[in-house]
Tab-separated table of C-alpha atoms in Angstrom:
chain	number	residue	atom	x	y	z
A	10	UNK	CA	52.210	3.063	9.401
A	11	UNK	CA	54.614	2.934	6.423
A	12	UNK	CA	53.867	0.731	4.062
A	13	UNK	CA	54.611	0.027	0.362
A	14	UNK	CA	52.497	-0.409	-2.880
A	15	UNK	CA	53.416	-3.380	-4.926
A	16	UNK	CA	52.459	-2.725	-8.741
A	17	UNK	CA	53.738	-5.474	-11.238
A	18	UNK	CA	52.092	-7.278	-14.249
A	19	UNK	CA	49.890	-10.269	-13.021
A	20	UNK	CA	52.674	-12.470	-15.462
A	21	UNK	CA	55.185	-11.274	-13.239
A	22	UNK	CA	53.237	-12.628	-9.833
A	23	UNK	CA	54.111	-15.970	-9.648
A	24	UNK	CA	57.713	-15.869	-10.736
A	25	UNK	CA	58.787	-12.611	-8.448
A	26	UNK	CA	55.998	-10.641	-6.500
A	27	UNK	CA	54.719	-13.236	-4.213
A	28	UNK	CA	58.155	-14.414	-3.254
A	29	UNK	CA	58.735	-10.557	-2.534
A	30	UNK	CA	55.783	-10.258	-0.611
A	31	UNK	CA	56.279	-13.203	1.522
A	32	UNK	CA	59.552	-11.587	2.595
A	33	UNK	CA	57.449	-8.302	3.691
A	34	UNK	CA	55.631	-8.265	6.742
A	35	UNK	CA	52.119	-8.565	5.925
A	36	UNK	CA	51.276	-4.564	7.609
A	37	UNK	CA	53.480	-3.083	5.482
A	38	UNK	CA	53.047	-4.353	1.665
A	39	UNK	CA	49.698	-3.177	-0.326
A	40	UNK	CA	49.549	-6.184	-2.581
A	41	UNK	CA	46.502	-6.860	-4.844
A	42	UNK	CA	45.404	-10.087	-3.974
A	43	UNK	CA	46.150	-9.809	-0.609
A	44	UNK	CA	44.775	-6.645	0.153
A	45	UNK	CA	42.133	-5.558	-2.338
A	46	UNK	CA	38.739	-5.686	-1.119
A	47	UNK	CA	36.527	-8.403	-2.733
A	48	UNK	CA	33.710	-6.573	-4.668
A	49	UNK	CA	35.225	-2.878	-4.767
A	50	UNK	CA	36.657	-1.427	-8.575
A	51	UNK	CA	40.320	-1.936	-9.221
A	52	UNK	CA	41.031	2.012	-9.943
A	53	UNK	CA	39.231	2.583	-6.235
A	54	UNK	CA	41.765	-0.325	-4.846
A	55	UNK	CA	44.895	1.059	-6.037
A	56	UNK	CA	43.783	4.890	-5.155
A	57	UNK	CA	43.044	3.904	-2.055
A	58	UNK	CA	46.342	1.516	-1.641
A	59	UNK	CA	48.389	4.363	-2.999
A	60	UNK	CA	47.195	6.823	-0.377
A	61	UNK	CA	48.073	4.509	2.756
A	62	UNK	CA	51.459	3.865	0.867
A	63	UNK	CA	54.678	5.691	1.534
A	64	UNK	CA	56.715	3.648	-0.620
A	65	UNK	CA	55.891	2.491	-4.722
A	66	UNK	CA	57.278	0.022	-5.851
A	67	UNK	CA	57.300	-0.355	-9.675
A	68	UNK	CA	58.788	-4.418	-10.709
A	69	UNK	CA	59.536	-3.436	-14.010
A	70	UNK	CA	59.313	-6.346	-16.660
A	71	UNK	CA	58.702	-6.115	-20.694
A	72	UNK	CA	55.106	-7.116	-19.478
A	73	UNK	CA	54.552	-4.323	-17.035
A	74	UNK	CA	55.742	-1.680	-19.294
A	75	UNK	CA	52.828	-3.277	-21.876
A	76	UNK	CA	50.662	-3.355	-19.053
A	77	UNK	CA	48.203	-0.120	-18.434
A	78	UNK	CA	47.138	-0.849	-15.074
A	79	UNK	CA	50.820	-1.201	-14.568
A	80	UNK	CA	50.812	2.988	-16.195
A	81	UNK	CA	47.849	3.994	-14.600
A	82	UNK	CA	49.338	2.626	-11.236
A	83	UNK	CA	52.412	4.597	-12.231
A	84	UNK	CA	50.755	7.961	-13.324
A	85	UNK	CA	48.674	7.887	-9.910
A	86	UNK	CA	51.800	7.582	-8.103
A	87	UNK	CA	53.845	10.057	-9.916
A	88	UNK	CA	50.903	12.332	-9.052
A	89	UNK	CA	51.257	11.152	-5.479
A	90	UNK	CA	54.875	12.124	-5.102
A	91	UNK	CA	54.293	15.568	-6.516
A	92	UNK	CA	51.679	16.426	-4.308
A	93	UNK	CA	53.851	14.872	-1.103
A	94	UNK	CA	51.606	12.288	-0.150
A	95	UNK	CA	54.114	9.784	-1.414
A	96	UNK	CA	57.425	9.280	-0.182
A	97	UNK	CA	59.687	7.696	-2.840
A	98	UNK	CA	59.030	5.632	-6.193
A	99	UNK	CA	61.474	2.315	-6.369
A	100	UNK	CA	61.558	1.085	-9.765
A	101	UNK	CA	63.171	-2.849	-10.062
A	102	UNK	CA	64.081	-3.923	-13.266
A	103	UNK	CA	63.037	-8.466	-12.916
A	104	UNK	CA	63.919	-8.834	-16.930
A	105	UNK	CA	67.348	-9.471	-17.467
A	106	UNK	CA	66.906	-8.147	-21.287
A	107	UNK	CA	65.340	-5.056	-20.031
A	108	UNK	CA	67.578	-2.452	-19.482
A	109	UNK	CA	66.823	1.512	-17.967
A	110	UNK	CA	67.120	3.292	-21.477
A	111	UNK	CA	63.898	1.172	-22.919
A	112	UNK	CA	61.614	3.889	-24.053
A	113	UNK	CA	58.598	2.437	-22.404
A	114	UNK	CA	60.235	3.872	-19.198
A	115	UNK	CA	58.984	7.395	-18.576
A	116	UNK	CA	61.960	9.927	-18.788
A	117	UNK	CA	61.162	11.644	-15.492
A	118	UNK	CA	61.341	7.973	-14.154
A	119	UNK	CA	64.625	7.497	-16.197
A	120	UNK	CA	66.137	10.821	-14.907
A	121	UNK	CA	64.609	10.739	-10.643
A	122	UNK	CA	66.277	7.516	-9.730
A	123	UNK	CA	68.768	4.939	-10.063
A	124	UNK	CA	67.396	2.154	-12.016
A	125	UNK	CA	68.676	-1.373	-11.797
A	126	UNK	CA	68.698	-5.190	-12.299
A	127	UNK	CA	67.613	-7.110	-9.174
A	128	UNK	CA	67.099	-10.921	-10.105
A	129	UNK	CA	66.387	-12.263	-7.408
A	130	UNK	CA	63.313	-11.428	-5.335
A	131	UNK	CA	64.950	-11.975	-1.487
A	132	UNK	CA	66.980	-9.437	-2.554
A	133	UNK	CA	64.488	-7.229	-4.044
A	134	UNK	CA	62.652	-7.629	-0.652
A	135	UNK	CA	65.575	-6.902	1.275
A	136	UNK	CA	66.126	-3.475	-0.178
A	137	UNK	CA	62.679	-2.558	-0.376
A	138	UNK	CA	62.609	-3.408	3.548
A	139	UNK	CA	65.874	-1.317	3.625
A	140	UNK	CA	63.276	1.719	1.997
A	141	UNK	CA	60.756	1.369	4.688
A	142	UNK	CA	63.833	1.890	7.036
A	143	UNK	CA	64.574	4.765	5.515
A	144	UNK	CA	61.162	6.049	5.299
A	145	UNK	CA	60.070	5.412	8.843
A	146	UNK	CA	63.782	7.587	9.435
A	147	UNK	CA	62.218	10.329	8.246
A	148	UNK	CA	58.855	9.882	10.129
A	149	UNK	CA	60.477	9.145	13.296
A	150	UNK	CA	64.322	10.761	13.475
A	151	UNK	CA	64.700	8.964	16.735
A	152	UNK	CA	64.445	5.278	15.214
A	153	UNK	CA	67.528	6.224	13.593
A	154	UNK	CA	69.298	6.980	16.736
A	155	UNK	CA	68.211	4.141	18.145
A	156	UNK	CA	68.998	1.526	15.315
A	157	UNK	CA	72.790	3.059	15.125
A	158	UNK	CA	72.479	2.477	19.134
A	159	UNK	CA	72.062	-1.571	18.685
A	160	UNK	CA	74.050	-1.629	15.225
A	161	UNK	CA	77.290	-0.618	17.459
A	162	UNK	CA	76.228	-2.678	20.506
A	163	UNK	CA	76.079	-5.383	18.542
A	164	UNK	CA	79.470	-4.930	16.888
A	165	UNK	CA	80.434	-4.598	20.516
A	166	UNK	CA	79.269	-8.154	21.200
A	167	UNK	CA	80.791	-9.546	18.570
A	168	UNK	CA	84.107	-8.314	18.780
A	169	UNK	CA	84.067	-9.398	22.745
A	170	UNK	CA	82.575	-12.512	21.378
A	171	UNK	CA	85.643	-13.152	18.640
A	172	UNK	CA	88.515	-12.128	21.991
């Protein structure tokens, strides 16, 4: 199953990441406090989270770049992706007076992707779901094929539907 790692600063939870997470389906998001077992250590949580995880998502916020779970989180997953057991990293700046040159933002992370504002967290969750998408593409070519299939049937129907 794809799924995606959600690491953040716990400041950042209430305001963004839970209102992202409640527009993920529950079998796809790795999310602390819904998902960490009760009892177990943090750094064997987010290992273990990491390696069911296809997709990381970093919510970066001034707080998260202080935070260093939030860079340990980050250094495991970098360390995922270079070994191929992670697909993609999706860095999403939340703070509206961050911007992609702060220095707190690794330089390989600067340089890999394309880093930018997302305000509000239904979007946020709408393009990470648009990841997974992608993702499960490259797992399973034919649930491309077959997406494009209903995308153009449904065009179809709506063009019959507008005559």
């Amino acid at each position: 199953m794809i799924k995606c790692f959600l690491s953040h600063s716990s400041k950042d939870k209430e305001r963004y990441v839970r209102i992202v997470s409640r527009h993920l389906r529950k079998e796809v998001r790795v999310f602390d406090e819904e998902t960490f077992e009760k009892g177990m250590g943090p750094i064997e949580e987010v290992i273990r989270g990491l390696d069911e995880s296809s997709l990381f998502i970093i919510f970066l916020s001034d707080t998260a770049l202080n935070s260093d779970w939030v860079k340990l989180e980050l250094s495991n997953a970098k360390q995922h992706l270079d070994e191929g057991r992670l697909q993609r990293i999706y860095p999403i700046l939340i703070d509206e007076d961050l911007t992609h040159a702060d220095d707190r933002i690794p330089d390989w992370l600067k340089e890999s992707t394309n880093i930018q504002h997302i305000v509000r967290p239904t979007v946020a969750a709408k393009k990470i779901n648009s990841r997974l998408i992608e993702i499960s593409w490259n797992f399973h070519p034919r649930l491309r094929e077959r997406e494009t299939i209903f995308v153009a049937r449904n065009s179809l129907v709506s063009e019959i539907e507008e005559r």
